[in-house]
């Protein structure tokens, strides 16, 4: 593992972000614990990055000499059990939805957190879900809407507004919410693996039907359902971490644990490379895999990284690589990432134009109104939002690391 000039606190956090401790990094973690650490920073950073439960599990296992303050262990333990309770509740609700979907013959593939907890992490307290991501077939939206409303869910969006919007460039999801006592269940339904509020022109046509055809069957929340094939899951997680500007370390942990778990069963790296190249997702997949290997020691064949590695990086892409290496993240940085990945000047101009002035249908979805109700002031708000977003990114890029 090479974490460049990271602080001792960040090295400890990275070292405690993997499940199996039977690795050389365990010695590094023990050495780090023996130094004078800022535990308040460690707790705050672990919470921000979604790795507090992983930190708790690993510190508890290697804290033989009482090197970690008791209060730190107690706080992490409380967070772990809170996350466990939340995830139990969400998985129970997911089980009810999946059972109803199966009865109605609604096709679904479980994504991200819900797909990883029981089968990959094998401990539902190690990763907070927050919401439940599901891949559905767009043509079934009407049926899905009716079924979810029968189960007590509602949406601020109208499913019919999405039917005329082509997938792969913009928003490809809809949210449904259900209140259960003091808790909320958020179902995030996708019909494409790309889902952004800005247009993505640098990717090629992505054959979603292939994801469905190669999906595997599993059991989640006690109900039979589908999950992505391992190579497709890694492609999806790598694109997803770019969308979140590489700012949540738990997303690197997801990629690491999928590789660790699936390598035991013979992960088909050749299929991953083939589909990545065909979908023109080389850059996000390369970054996702490369930095997971660099930060966490994921076992990725060198030939895979060599074949996916971009032949040329422009200034903006080199800047992004430096920010990732410094473990710096900013939610708005994904817009900058998508911008610089457009190689031609005309593509960059088109990206900026469509980001500031999206179609009426896209703008309607962003402001949760019907397309016919979009007015001039909505475009003014969008221009203002884009300007402020660009300004934040510029200030961030010019700021020296702390």
mmCIF file of C-alpha atoms in Angstrom:
data_model
loop_
_atom_site.group_PDB
_atom_site.id
_atom_site.type_symbol
_atom_site.label_atom_id
_atom_site.label_comp_id
_atom_site.label_asym_id
_atom_site.label_seq_id
_atom_site.Cartn_x
_atom_site.Cartn_y
_atom_site.Cartn_z
ATOM 1 C CA UNK A 1 0.000 0.000 0.000
ATOM 2 C CA UNK A 2 1.361 3.424 -0.974
ATOM 3 C CA UNK A 3 -0.427 6.419 0.445
ATOM 4 C CA UNK A 4 2.156 9.031 -0.516
ATOM 5 C CA UNK A 5 2.332 11.903 1.970
ATOM 6 C CA UNK A 6 -0.793 11.065 3.941
ATOM 7 C CA UNK A 7 -0.880 11.890 7.642
ATOM 8 C CA UNK A 8 -0.581 9.139 10.227
ATOM 9 C CA UNK A 9 -4.304 9.517 10.916
ATOM 10 C CA UNK A 10 -5.227 8.929 7.271
ATOM 11 C CA UNK A 11 -2.849 5.973 7.048
ATOM 12 C CA UNK A 12 -4.552 4.427 10.071
ATOM 13 C CA UNK A 13 -8.003 5.028 8.604
ATOM 14 C CA UNK A 14 -7.011 3.401 5.312
ATOM 15 C CA UNK A 15 -5.395 0.483 7.097
ATOM 16 C CA UNK A 16 -8.583 -0.118 9.070
ATOM 17 C CA UNK A 17 -10.873 0.067 6.040
ATOM 18 C CA UNK A 18 -10.588 -3.552 4.959
ATOM 19 C CA UNK A 19 -12.150 -6.607 6.551
ATOM 20 C CA UNK A 20 -9.524 -9.311 6.618
ATOM 21 C CA UNK A 21 -6.599 -8.446 8.848
ATOM 22 C CA UNK A 22 -4.440 -11.363 7.663
ATOM 23 C CA UNK A 23 -2.331 -8.980 5.606
ATOM 24 C CA UNK A 24 1.033 -7.158 6.026
ATOM 25 C CA UNK A 25 -0.815 -3.888 6.561
ATOM 26 C CA UNK A 26 -1.756 -5.081 10.058
ATOM 27 C CA UNK A 27 1.818 -4.353 11.199
ATOM 28 C CA UNK A 28 1.584 -0.822 9.774
ATOM 29 C CA UNK A 29 -1.662 -0.222 11.670
ATOM 30 C CA UNK A 30 -0.132 -1.357 14.962
ATOM 31 C CA UNK A 31 2.845 0.938 14.445
ATOM 32 C CA UNK A 32 0.567 3.866 13.643
ATOM 33 C CA UNK A 33 -1.579 3.345 16.754
ATOM 34 C CA UNK A 34 1.551 3.664 18.859
ATOM 35 C CA UNK A 35 2.122 7.244 17.687
ATOM 36 C CA UNK A 36 0.543 10.432 18.985
ATOM 37 C CA UNK A 37 -2.723 10.471 17.036
ATOM 38 C CA UNK A 38 -5.544 13.001 16.827
ATOM 39 C CA UNK A 39 -8.440 10.700 17.712
ATOM 40 C CA UNK A 40 -11.066 13.444 17.352
ATOM 41 C CA UNK A 41 -9.977 13.898 13.735
ATOM 42 C CA UNK A 42 -9.961 10.137 13.170
ATOM 43 C CA UNK A 43 -13.538 9.788 14.456
ATOM 44 C CA UNK A 44 -14.782 12.751 12.407
ATOM 45 C CA UNK A 45 -13.057 11.555 9.236
ATOM 46 C CA UNK A 46 -14.341 7.989 9.620
ATOM 47 C CA UNK A 47 -17.901 9.286 9.969
ATOM 48 C CA UNK A 48 -17.558 11.543 6.916
ATOM 49 C CA UNK A 49 -16.120 8.718 4.818
ATOM 50 C CA UNK A 50 -18.565 6.036 5.968
ATOM 51 C CA UNK A 51 -15.817 3.803 7.413
ATOM 52 C CA UNK A 52 -16.555 4.105 11.146
ATOM 53 C CA UNK A 53 -17.834 0.524 11.475
ATOM 54 C CA UNK A 54 -14.813 -0.889 9.642
ATOM 55 C CA UNK A 55 -12.588 1.178 11.913
ATOM 56 C CA UNK A 56 -14.402 -0.181 14.983
ATOM 57 C CA UNK A 57 -14.106 -3.793 13.880
ATOM 58 C CA UNK A 58 -10.396 -3.549 13.181
ATOM 59 C CA UNK A 59 -9.408 -1.473 16.199
ATOM 60 C CA UNK A 60 -11.318 -3.842 18.425
ATOM 61 C CA UNK A 61 -9.500 -6.837 16.951
ATOM 62 C CA UNK A 62 -5.950 -5.462 17.154
ATOM 63 C CA UNK A 63 -6.248 -3.368 20.330
ATOM 64 C CA UNK A 64 -4.550 -6.005 22.459
ATOM 65 C CA UNK A 65 -2.460 -3.541 24.467
ATOM 66 C CA UNK A 66 -5.147 -0.950 25.095
ATOM 67 C CA UNK A 67 -3.515 1.569 22.748
ATOM 68 C CA UNK A 68 -6.839 3.033 21.630
ATOM 69 C CA UNK A 69 -8.654 5.321 24.113
ATOM 70 C CA UNK A 70 -11.671 3.609 25.669
ATOM 71 C CA UNK A 71 -13.939 6.526 24.758
ATOM 72 C CA UNK A 72 -12.999 6.103 21.082
ATOM 73 C CA UNK A 73 -13.881 2.404 21.118
ATOM 74 C CA UNK A 74 -17.178 3.154 22.904
ATOM 75 C CA UNK A 75 -18.192 5.847 20.398
ATOM 76 C CA UNK A 76 -17.354 3.587 17.467
ATOM 77 C CA UNK A 77 -19.242 0.696 19.055
ATOM 78 C CA UNK A 78 -22.355 2.865 19.514
ATOM 79 C CA UNK A 79 -22.175 3.976 15.875
ATOM 80 C CA UNK A 80 -21.752 0.374 14.723
ATOM 81 C CA UNK A 81 -24.878 -0.774 16.566
ATOM 82 C CA UNK A 82 -26.860 2.244 15.330
ATOM 83 C CA UNK A 83 -25.912 1.380 11.741
ATOM 84 C CA UNK A 84 -26.772 -2.275 12.350
ATOM 85 C CA UNK A 85 -30.241 -1.339 13.629
ATOM 86 C CA UNK A 86 -30.869 1.014 10.674
ATOM 87 C CA UNK A 87 -29.763 -1.598 8.161
ATOM 88 C CA UNK A 88 -31.899 -4.314 9.740
ATOM 89 C CA UNK A 89 -34.906 -2.031 9.345
ATOM 90 C CA UNK A 90 -34.046 -1.157 5.732
ATOM 91 C CA UNK A 91 -33.404 -4.771 4.762
ATOM 92 C CA UNK A 92 -36.732 -5.830 6.254
ATOM 93 C CA UNK A 93 -38.476 -3.183 4.156
ATOM 94 C CA UNK A 94 -36.492 -4.238 1.097
ATOM 95 C CA UNK A 95 -37.617 -7.826 1.667
ATOM 96 C CA UNK A 96 -41.262 -6.720 1.608
ATOM 97 C CA UNK A 97 -40.721 -4.787 -1.627
ATOM 98 C CA UNK A 98 -38.861 -7.653 -3.309
ATOM 99 C CA UNK A 99 -41.531 -10.144 -2.323
ATOM 100 C CA UNK A 100 -44.233 -7.917 -3.828
ATOM 101 C CA UNK A 101 -42.151 -7.289 -6.958
ATOM 102 C CA UNK A 102 -41.702 -11.034 -7.423
ATOM 103 C CA UNK A 103 -45.449 -11.544 -7.117
ATOM 104 C CA UNK A 104 -46.045 -8.841 -9.749
ATOM 105 C CA UNK A 105 -43.228 -10.192 -11.966
ATOM 106 C CA UNK A 106 -41.305 -6.943 -11.808
ATOM 107 C CA UNK A 107 -37.648 -7.445 -12.749
ATOM 108 C CA UNK A 108 -35.016 -5.915 -10.450
ATOM 109 C CA UNK A 109 -31.272 -6.041 -9.808
ATOM 110 C CA UNK A 110 -30.141 -4.934 -6.349
ATOM 111 C CA UNK A 111 -27.323 -2.368 -6.446
ATOM 112 C CA UNK A 112 -24.593 -0.984 -4.198
ATOM 113 C CA UNK A 113 -25.040 -1.194 -0.421
ATOM 114 C CA UNK A 114 -27.965 -3.591 -0.271
ATOM 115 C CA UNK A 115 -26.202 -5.945 -2.698
ATOM 116 C CA UNK A 116 -22.953 -5.856 -0.696
ATOM 117 C CA UNK A 117 -23.990 -6.162 2.946
ATOM 118 C CA UNK A 118 -25.103 -9.772 3.235
ATOM 119 C CA UNK A 119 -23.005 -11.390 0.505
ATOM 120 C CA UNK A 120 -19.795 -9.338 0.321
ATOM 121 C CA UNK A 121 -19.295 -7.673 3.724
ATOM 122 C CA UNK A 122 -21.196 -10.476 5.490
ATOM 123 C CA UNK A 123 -21.897 -8.140 8.410
ATOM 124 C CA UNK A 124 -24.811 -5.744 7.993
ATOM 125 C CA UNK A 125 -23.326 -3.290 10.471
ATOM 126 C CA UNK A 126 -20.147 -2.606 8.500
ATOM 127 C CA UNK A 127 -21.654 -0.256 5.925
ATOM 128 C CA UNK A 128 -24.444 2.302 6.213
ATOM 129 C CA UNK A 129 -27.000 2.139 3.395
ATOM 130 C CA UNK A 130 -28.978 5.385 3.790
ATOM 131 C CA UNK A 131 -31.125 4.442 0.779
ATOM 132 C CA UNK A 132 -31.833 1.339 -1.305
ATOM 133 C CA UNK A 133 -30.640 1.348 -4.918
ATOM 134 C CA UNK A 134 -32.403 -0.927 -7.393
ATOM 135 C CA UNK A 135 -31.989 -1.371 -11.143
ATOM 136 C CA UNK A 136 -35.350 -1.717 -12.890
ATOM 137 C CA UNK A 137 -36.612 -1.819 -16.459
ATOM 138 C CA UNK A 138 -37.929 1.531 -17.591
ATOM 139 C CA UNK A 139 -40.827 -0.020 -19.465
ATOM 140 C CA UNK A 140 -42.143 -1.325 -16.122
ATOM 141 C CA UNK A 141 -42.277 2.088 -14.410
ATOM 142 C CA UNK A 142 -46.070 2.258 -14.545
ATOM 143 C CA UNK A 143 -46.372 -1.144 -12.912
ATOM 144 C CA UNK A 144 -43.682 -0.282 -10.361
ATOM 145 C CA UNK A 145 -45.402 2.998 -9.479
ATOM 146 C CA UNK A 146 -48.705 1.240 -8.840
ATOM 147 C CA UNK A 147 -47.085 -1.514 -6.767
ATOM 148 C CA UNK A 148 -45.063 0.824 -4.576
ATOM 149 C CA UNK A 149 -48.046 3.041 -3.869
ATOM 150 C CA UNK A 150 -49.902 -0.046 -2.691
ATOM 151 C CA UNK A 151 -47.045 -0.594 -0.228
ATOM 152 C CA UNK A 152 -47.325 2.963 1.096
ATOM 153 C CA UNK A 153 -44.572 4.658 -0.926
ATOM 154 C CA UNK A 154 -44.901 8.015 -2.649
ATOM 155 C CA UNK A 155 -42.782 10.049 -5.039
ATOM 156 C CA UNK A 156 -42.478 13.772 -5.643
ATOM 157 C CA UNK A 157 -41.767 12.897 -9.278
ATOM 158 C CA UNK A 158 -44.112 11.684 -11.975
ATOM 159 C CA UNK A 159 -42.814 8.511 -13.584
ATOM 160 C CA UNK A 160 -44.450 9.458 -16.901
ATOM 161 C CA UNK A 161 -42.169 12.514 -17.214
ATOM 162 C CA UNK A 162 -39.208 10.181 -17.671
ATOM 163 C CA UNK A 163 -40.632 8.105 -20.499
ATOM 164 C CA UNK A 164 -39.696 10.540 -23.271
ATOM 165 C CA UNK A 165 -36.148 11.110 -22.013
ATOM 166 C CA UNK A 166 -33.461 8.950 -23.618
ATOM 167 C CA UNK A 167 -31.188 7.155 -21.143
ATOM 168 C CA UNK A 168 -27.370 7.260 -20.806
ATOM 169 C CA UNK A 169 -26.641 11.000 -20.686
ATOM 170 C CA UNK A 170 -28.513 12.480 -17.725
ATOM 171 C CA UNK A 171 -30.888 11.531 -14.977
ATOM 172 C CA UNK A 172 -31.917 7.909 -15.117
ATOM 173 C CA UNK A 173 -33.575 7.341 -11.780
ATOM 174 C CA UNK A 174 -36.608 8.128 -9.669
ATOM 175 C CA UNK A 175 -36.996 8.111 -5.872
ATOM 176 C CA UNK A 176 -39.848 6.733 -3.767
ATOM 177 C CA UNK A 177 -40.174 7.381 -0.036
ATOM 178 C CA UNK A 178 -42.080 5.684 2.752
ATOM 179 C CA UNK A 179 -42.339 6.854 6.344
ATOM 180 C CA UNK A 180 -42.347 4.118 8.956
ATOM 181 C CA UNK A 181 -42.646 5.652 12.420
ATOM 182 C CA UNK A 182 -39.620 7.919 12.860
ATOM 183 C CA UNK A 183 -37.757 6.198 10.046
ATOM 184 C CA UNK A 184 -37.804 6.837 6.315
ATOM 185 C CA UNK A 185 -37.206 4.300 3.561
ATOM 186 C CA UNK A 186 -35.850 5.743 0.327
ATOM 187 C CA UNK A 187 -35.992 3.553 -2.758
ATOM 188 C CA UNK A 188 -33.738 4.877 -5.528
ATOM 189 C CA UNK A 189 -34.861 3.199 -8.752
ATOM 190 C CA UNK A 190 -32.453 3.257 -11.721
ATOM 191 C CA UNK A 191 -32.895 2.014 -15.285
ATOM 192 C CA UNK A 192 -29.321 2.789 -16.337
ATOM 193 C CA UNK A 193 -25.947 2.644 -14.569
ATOM 194 C CA UNK A 194 -25.277 6.311 -15.451
ATOM 195 C CA UNK A 195 -27.237 8.818 -13.404
ATOM 196 C CA UNK A 196 -25.977 12.409 -13.188
ATOM 197 C CA UNK A 197 -27.376 15.920 -13.103
ATOM 198 C CA UNK A 198 -24.885 16.935 -15.804
ATOM 199 C CA UNK A 199 -24.611 15.372 -19.284
ATOM 200 C CA UNK A 200 -22.043 12.625 -19.836
ATOM 201 C CA UNK A 201 -20.786 12.701 -23.420
ATOM 202 C CA UNK A 202 -17.419 10.993 -22.907
ATOM 203 C CA UNK A 203 -18.928 7.514 -22.394
ATOM 204 C CA UNK A 204 -19.938 5.258 -25.246
ATOM 205 C CA UNK A 205 -23.296 3.517 -25.721
ATOM 206 C CA UNK A 206 -23.801 1.198 -22.747
ATOM 207 C CA UNK A 207 -25.702 -2.013 -23.375
ATOM 208 C CA UNK A 208 -27.856 -2.283 -20.238
ATOM 209 C CA UNK A 209 -29.458 -5.463 -21.532
ATOM 210 C CA UNK A 210 -26.102 -7.158 -21.105
ATOM 211 C CA UNK A 211 -26.197 -6.318 -17.383
ATOM 212 C CA UNK A 212 -29.576 -8.045 -17.151
ATOM 213 C CA UNK A 213 -28.533 -11.046 -19.224
ATOM 214 C CA UNK A 214 -25.398 -11.724 -17.160
ATOM 215 C CA UNK A 215 -26.868 -10.949 -13.716
ATOM 216 C CA UNK A 216 -26.661 -13.672 -11.084
ATOM 217 C CA UNK A 217 -29.294 -14.897 -8.658
ATOM 218 C CA UNK A 218 -28.870 -14.525 -4.898
ATOM 219 C CA UNK A 219 -30.914 -14.103 -1.731
ATOM 220 C CA UNK A 220 -31.189 -10.710 -0.040
ATOM 221 C CA UNK A 221 -33.414 -10.047 2.967
ATOM 222 C CA UNK A 222 -34.626 -13.630 2.685
ATOM 223 C CA UNK A 223 -35.971 -13.142 -0.851
ATOM 224 C CA UNK A 224 -34.548 -14.441 -4.131
ATOM 225 C CA UNK A 225 -33.427 -11.630 -6.409
ATOM 226 C CA UNK A 226 -30.746 -10.614 -8.915
ATOM 227 C CA UNK A 227 -27.377 -8.902 -8.498
ATOM 228 C CA UNK A 228 -24.898 -7.737 -11.117
ATOM 229 C CA UNK A 229 -22.238 -10.100 -12.419
ATOM 230 C CA UNK A 230 -18.935 -9.327 -10.595
ATOM 231 C CA UNK A 231 -17.279 -7.650 -13.596
ATOM 232 C CA UNK A 232 -20.333 -5.440 -14.161
ATOM 233 C CA UNK A 233 -20.529 -4.611 -10.464
ATOM 234 C CA UNK A 234 -16.928 -3.373 -10.497
ATOM 235 C CA UNK A 235 -17.615 -1.267 -13.595
ATOM 236 C CA UNK A 236 -20.670 0.233 -11.912
ATOM 237 C CA UNK A 237 -18.894 0.920 -8.594
ATOM 238 C CA UNK A 238 -15.969 2.557 -10.407
ATOM 239 C CA UNK A 239 -18.264 4.903 -12.333
ATOM 240 C CA UNK A 240 -20.225 5.565 -9.146
ATOM 241 C CA UNK A 241 -17.158 6.652 -7.182
ATOM 242 C CA UNK A 242 -16.325 9.174 -9.922
ATOM 243 C CA UNK A 243 -19.844 10.577 -9.606
ATOM 244 C CA UNK A 244 -19.109 11.148 -5.901
ATOM 245 C CA UNK A 245 -15.762 12.814 -6.661
ATOM 246 C CA UNK A 246 -13.758 10.115 -4.870
ATOM 247 C CA UNK A 247 -14.698 11.908 -1.661
ATOM 248 C CA UNK A 248 -16.122 8.949 0.321
ATOM 249 C CA UNK A 249 -13.506 6.349 1.186
ATOM 250 C CA UNK A 250 -16.170 3.676 1.782
ATOM 251 C CA UNK A 251 -16.635 3.537 -1.994
ATOM 252 C CA UNK A 252 -13.021 2.405 -2.399
ATOM 253 C CA UNK A 253 -13.730 -0.162 0.333
ATOM 254 C CA UNK A 254 -16.696 -1.451 -1.700
ATOM 255 C CA UNK A 255 -14.484 -2.035 -4.729
ATOM 256 C CA UNK A 256 -11.806 -3.689 -2.584
ATOM 257 C CA UNK A 257 -14.227 -6.079 -0.884
ATOM 258 C CA UNK A 258 -15.897 -7.064 -4.175
ATOM 259 C CA UNK A 259 -12.473 -7.896 -5.648
ATOM 260 C CA UNK A 260 -11.405 -9.808 -2.523
ATOM 261 C CA UNK A 261 -14.632 -11.801 -2.372
ATOM 262 C CA UNK A 262 -15.001 -12.505 -6.092
ATOM 263 C CA UNK A 263 -11.347 -13.343 -6.696
ATOM 264 C CA UNK A 264 -11.902 -16.465 -4.620
ATOM 265 C CA UNK A 265 -14.461 -17.643 -7.179
ATOM 266 C CA UNK A 266 -12.447 -16.636 -10.235
ATOM 267 C CA UNK A 267 -13.310 -13.056 -11.183
ATOM 268 C CA UNK A 268 -13.393 -12.764 -14.977
ATOM 269 C CA UNK A 269 -11.061 -9.823 -15.558
ATOM 270 C CA UNK A 270 -11.149 -10.325 -19.326
ATOM 271 C CA UNK A 271 -14.904 -9.659 -19.430
ATOM 272 C CA UNK A 272 -14.397 -6.563 -17.288
ATOM 273 C CA UNK A 273 -11.823 -5.175 -19.714
ATOM 274 C CA UNK A 274 -13.897 -6.048 -22.784
ATOM 275 C CA UNK A 275 -17.068 -4.353 -21.543
ATOM 276 C CA UNK A 276 -15.182 -1.364 -20.101
ATOM 277 C CA UNK A 277 -13.534 -0.700 -23.460
ATOM 278 C CA UNK A 278 -16.747 -1.247 -25.413
ATOM 279 C CA UNK A 279 -18.657 1.194 -23.153
ATOM 280 C CA UNK A 280 -15.745 3.692 -23.289
ATOM 281 C CA UNK A 281 -15.561 3.696 -19.485
ATOM 282 C CA UNK A 282 -11.781 3.187 -19.434
ATOM 283 C CA UNK A 283 -10.986 6.269 -17.384
ATOM 284 C CA UNK A 284 -13.467 5.880 -14.498
ATOM 285 C CA UNK A 285 -12.834 2.132 -14.250
ATOM 286 C CA UNK A 286 -9.058 2.592 -14.392
ATOM 287 C CA UNK A 287 -9.123 5.245 -11.661
ATOM 288 C CA UNK A 288 -11.466 3.201 -9.473
ATOM 289 C CA UNK A 289 -9.321 0.063 -9.715
ATOM 290 C CA UNK A 290 -5.929 1.768 -9.688
ATOM 291 C CA UNK A 291 -6.531 3.822 -6.569
ATOM 292 C CA UNK A 292 -8.212 0.956 -4.736
ATOM 293 C CA UNK A 293 -5.028 -1.008 -5.402
ATOM 294 C CA UNK A 294 -2.826 1.916 -4.403
ATOM 295 C CA UNK A 295 -4.688 2.796 -1.191
ATOM 296 C CA UNK A 296 -5.885 -0.598 0.018
ATOM 297 C CA UNK A 297 -3.711 -3.142 -1.753
ATOM 298 C CA UNK A 298 -6.464 -4.699 -3.886
ATOM 299 C CA UNK A 299 -5.162 -7.638 -5.938
ATOM 300 C CA UNK A 300 -5.689 -6.504 -9.524
ATOM 301 C CA UNK A 301 -3.739 -8.097 -12.395
ATOM 302 C CA UNK A 302 -1.188 -5.676 -13.803
ATOM 303 C CA UNK A 303 -2.334 -6.526 -17.342
ATOM 304 C CA UNK A 304 -5.818 -5.200 -16.497
ATOM 305 C CA UNK A 305 -4.536 -1.824 -15.314
ATOM 306 C CA UNK A 306 -2.155 -1.620 -18.288
ATOM 307 C CA UNK A 307 -4.944 -2.197 -20.818
ATOM 308 C CA UNK A 308 -7.278 0.320 -19.152
ATOM 309 C CA UNK A 309 -4.707 3.018 -18.431
ATOM 310 C CA UNK A 310 -5.333 6.171 -20.501
ATOM 311 C CA UNK A 311 -2.622 6.755 -23.100
ATOM 312 C CA UNK A 312 -2.711 10.507 -22.446
ATOM 313 C CA UNK A 313 -3.891 12.680 -19.563
ATOM 314 C CA UNK A 314 -4.603 16.356 -20.084
ATOM 315 C CA UNK A 315 -3.840 18.960 -17.413
ATOM 316 C CA UNK A 316 -7.279 18.674 -15.820
ATOM 317 C CA UNK A 317 -7.038 14.895 -15.556
ATOM 318 C CA UNK A 318 -3.573 15.121 -14.012
ATOM 319 C CA UNK A 319 -4.969 17.598 -11.480
ATOM 320 C CA UNK A 320 -7.765 15.182 -10.603
ATOM 321 C CA UNK A 321 -5.252 12.368 -10.148
ATOM 322 C CA UNK A 322 -3.254 14.536 -7.737
ATOM 323 C CA UNK A 323 -6.378 15.373 -5.723
ATOM 324 C CA UNK A 324 -7.277 11.692 -5.437
ATOM 325 C CA UNK A 325 -3.738 10.829 -4.330
ATOM 326 C CA UNK A 326 -3.968 13.528 -1.662
ATOM 327 C CA UNK A 327 -7.293 12.025 -0.554
ATOM 328 C CA UNK A 328 -9.047 15.337 -1.090
ATOM 329 C CA UNK A 329 -12.649 15.376 -2.227
ATOM 330 C CA UNK A 330 -15.364 17.883 -3.033
ATOM 331 C CA UNK A 331 -18.893 16.947 -4.135
ATOM 332 C CA UNK A 332 -18.857 19.489 -6.974
ATOM 333 C CA UNK A 333 -15.602 18.114 -8.354
ATOM 334 C CA UNK A 334 -17.451 15.459 -10.367
ATOM 335 C CA UNK A 335 -18.606 18.194 -12.763
ATOM 336 C CA UNK A 336 -14.985 19.175 -13.347
ATOM 337 C CA UNK A 337 -14.105 15.496 -13.864
ATOM 338 C CA UNK A 338 -16.811 15.006 -16.484
ATOM 339 C CA UNK A 339 -15.752 18.262 -18.164
ATOM 340 C CA UNK A 340 -12.074 17.364 -18.561
ATOM 341 C CA UNK A 341 -12.859 13.834 -19.755
ATOM 342 C CA UNK A 342 -14.411 15.338 -22.871
ATOM 343 C CA UNK A 343 -11.312 15.350 -25.064
ATOM 344 C CA UNK A 344 -12.440 17.588 -27.944
ATOM 345 C CA UNK A 345 -13.045 21.334 -27.561
ATOM 346 C CA UNK A 346 -16.440 20.969 -29.215
ATOM 347 C CA UNK A 347 -17.388 18.272 -26.688
ATOM 348 C CA UNK A 348 -16.291 20.476 -23.781
ATOM 349 C CA UNK A 349 -18.343 23.375 -25.129
ATOM 350 C CA UNK A 350 -21.370 21.122 -25.579
ATOM 351 C CA UNK A 351 -20.956 19.861 -22.009
ATOM 352 C CA UNK A 352 -20.880 23.403 -20.562
ATOM 353 C CA UNK A 353 -23.812 24.528 -22.686
ATOM 354 C CA UNK A 354 -25.988 21.557 -21.757
ATOM 355 C CA UNK A 355 -24.981 21.776 -18.088
ATOM 356 C CA UNK A 356 -26.117 25.392 -17.875
ATOM 357 C CA UNK A 357 -29.047 25.093 -20.262
ATOM 358 C CA UNK A 358 -30.418 21.533 -20.040
ATOM 359 C CA UNK A 359 -33.532 20.467 -21.898
ATOM 360 C CA UNK A 360 -36.923 21.427 -20.508
ATOM 361 C CA UNK A 361 -37.551 17.810 -19.459
ATOM 362 C CA UNK A 362 -34.279 17.554 -17.509
ATOM 363 C CA UNK A 363 -34.808 20.940 -15.859
ATOM 364 C CA UNK A 364 -38.314 19.887 -14.853
ATOM 365 C CA UNK A 365 -36.953 16.804 -13.107
ATOM 366 C CA UNK A 366 -34.310 18.839 -11.281
ATOM 367 C CA UNK A 367 -36.877 21.309 -9.951
ATOM 368 C CA UNK A 368 -39.612 18.694 -9.442
ATOM 369 C CA UNK A 369 -42.211 20.344 -11.684
ATOM 370 C CA UNK A 370 -44.024 19.255 -14.817
ATOM 371 C CA UNK A 371 -42.156 20.085 -18.068
ATOM 372 C CA UNK A 372 -45.045 22.340 -19.154
ATOM 373 C CA UNK A 373 -44.556 24.433 -15.987
ATOM 374 C CA UNK A 374 -40.919 25.325 -16.676
ATOM 375 C CA UNK A 375 -40.521 29.102 -16.907
ATOM 376 C CA UNK A 376 -37.727 31.579 -17.643
ATOM 377 C CA UNK A 377 -36.868 31.967 -13.944
ATOM 378 C CA UNK A 378 -36.022 28.259 -13.732
ATOM 379 C CA UNK A 379 -33.264 28.815 -16.274
ATOM 380 C CA UNK A 380 -32.040 31.851 -14.319
ATOM 381 C CA UNK A 381 -31.825 29.698 -11.185
ATOM 382 C CA UNK A 382 -29.946 27.026 -13.131
ATOM 383 C CA UNK A 383 -27.412 29.536 -14.482
ATOM 384 C CA UNK A 384 -26.879 30.932 -10.973
ATOM 385 C CA UNK A 385 -26.438 27.428 -9.555
ATOM 386 C CA UNK A 386 -23.947 26.467 -12.277
ATOM 387 C CA UNK A 387 -21.948 29.674 -11.730
ATOM 388 C CA UNK A 388 -21.709 29.118 -7.963
ATOM 389 C CA UNK A 389 -20.770 25.490 -8.534
ATOM 390 C CA UNK A 390 -18.011 26.475 -10.948
ATOM 391 C CA UNK A 391 -16.736 29.130 -8.548
ATOM 392 C CA UNK A 392 -16.536 26.617 -5.680
ATOM 393 C CA UNK A 393 -14.582 24.201 -7.852
ATOM 394 C CA UNK A 394 -12.176 26.931 -9.017
ATOM 395 C CA UNK A 395 -11.485 28.078 -5.445
ATOM 396 C CA UNK A 396 -10.969 24.482 -4.382
ATOM 397 C CA UNK A 397 -8.554 23.720 -7.209
ATOM 398 C CA UNK A 398 -6.470 26.810 -6.400
ATOM 399 C CA UNK A 399 -6.395 26.096 -2.669
ATOM 400 C CA UNK A 400 -3.280 24.554 -1.202
ATOM 401 C CA UNK A 401 -3.799 21.211 0.537
ATOM 402 C CA UNK A 402 -3.964 21.256 4.341
#
